[in-house]
XYZ file of C-alpha atoms in Angstrom:
72
model
C 32.260 91.623 22.802
C 33.692 90.431 26.199
C 36.155 92.519 27.903
C 39.641 91.767 28.978
C 41.032 92.145 32.667
C 44.642 91.798 33.515
C 46.130 91.457 36.478
C 48.354 94.070 38.429
C 51.362 92.598 37.373
C 50.191 92.251 33.827
C 49.006 95.362 33.523
C 52.536 96.561 34.819
C 54.107 94.273 31.869
C 51.597 95.715 28.974
C 53.015 99.684 28.763
C 56.499 98.534 30.341
C 56.273 99.740 33.476
C 56.683 98.769 36.715
C 54.233 96.892 39.374
C 54.994 99.672 41.808
C 53.606 102.388 39.430
C 50.358 100.464 38.677
C 49.381 100.209 42.718
C 50.389 104.081 42.953
C 47.741 104.720 39.902
C 45.103 102.396 41.640
C 45.913 103.732 45.113
C 46.271 107.531 43.870
C 42.585 106.260 41.893
C 44.483 107.756 38.544
C 43.103 104.814 36.573
C 39.834 102.757 36.635
C 39.941 99.233 38.283
C 37.957 96.486 39.378
C 37.673 94.664 42.841
C 37.190 90.745 41.870
C 36.791 89.613 45.723
C 40.236 90.512 47.366
C 41.885 90.955 43.682
C 42.209 94.090 41.842
C 41.340 93.900 38.239
C 42.239 96.275 35.248
C 40.247 96.446 32.251
C 42.581 96.745 29.013
C 40.597 99.328 27.388
C 41.096 101.670 30.747
C 44.721 100.864 30.732
C 44.861 101.853 26.978
C 42.812 105.040 27.769
C 45.176 105.988 30.362
C 48.098 105.576 28.253
C 46.551 107.540 25.325
C 45.589 110.353 27.596
C 49.400 110.770 28.689
C 50.319 111.583 24.577
C 52.247 114.420 23.927
C 52.684 115.871 20.427
C 55.657 116.637 18.911
C 57.014 120.014 18.221
C 56.998 121.202 14.657
C 58.593 124.363 13.489
C 55.090 125.819 12.441
C 53.742 125.355 16.097
C 57.160 127.186 17.503
C 56.496 129.931 15.495
C 52.834 130.224 16.405
C 53.725 130.101 20.027
C 56.449 132.870 19.593
C 54.688 135.115 17.558
C 51.576 135.078 20.067
C 54.139 135.986 22.823
C 55.696 139.535 21.431
């Protein structure tokens, strides 16, 4: 099972974001990356994990009632 690596430009295209955003993630060490000589590569697995970590569940009526009842 070989790991696939992307360039910064390819990594930006994967979740449809800008190259600047990916470079900022790298600079802030918010995503795992690899140096290959002078080049930076991001594993697809690490990119997918970053995207999944930012997932926010939708609000349902039951969750709102649960939250409101806990406040009072």
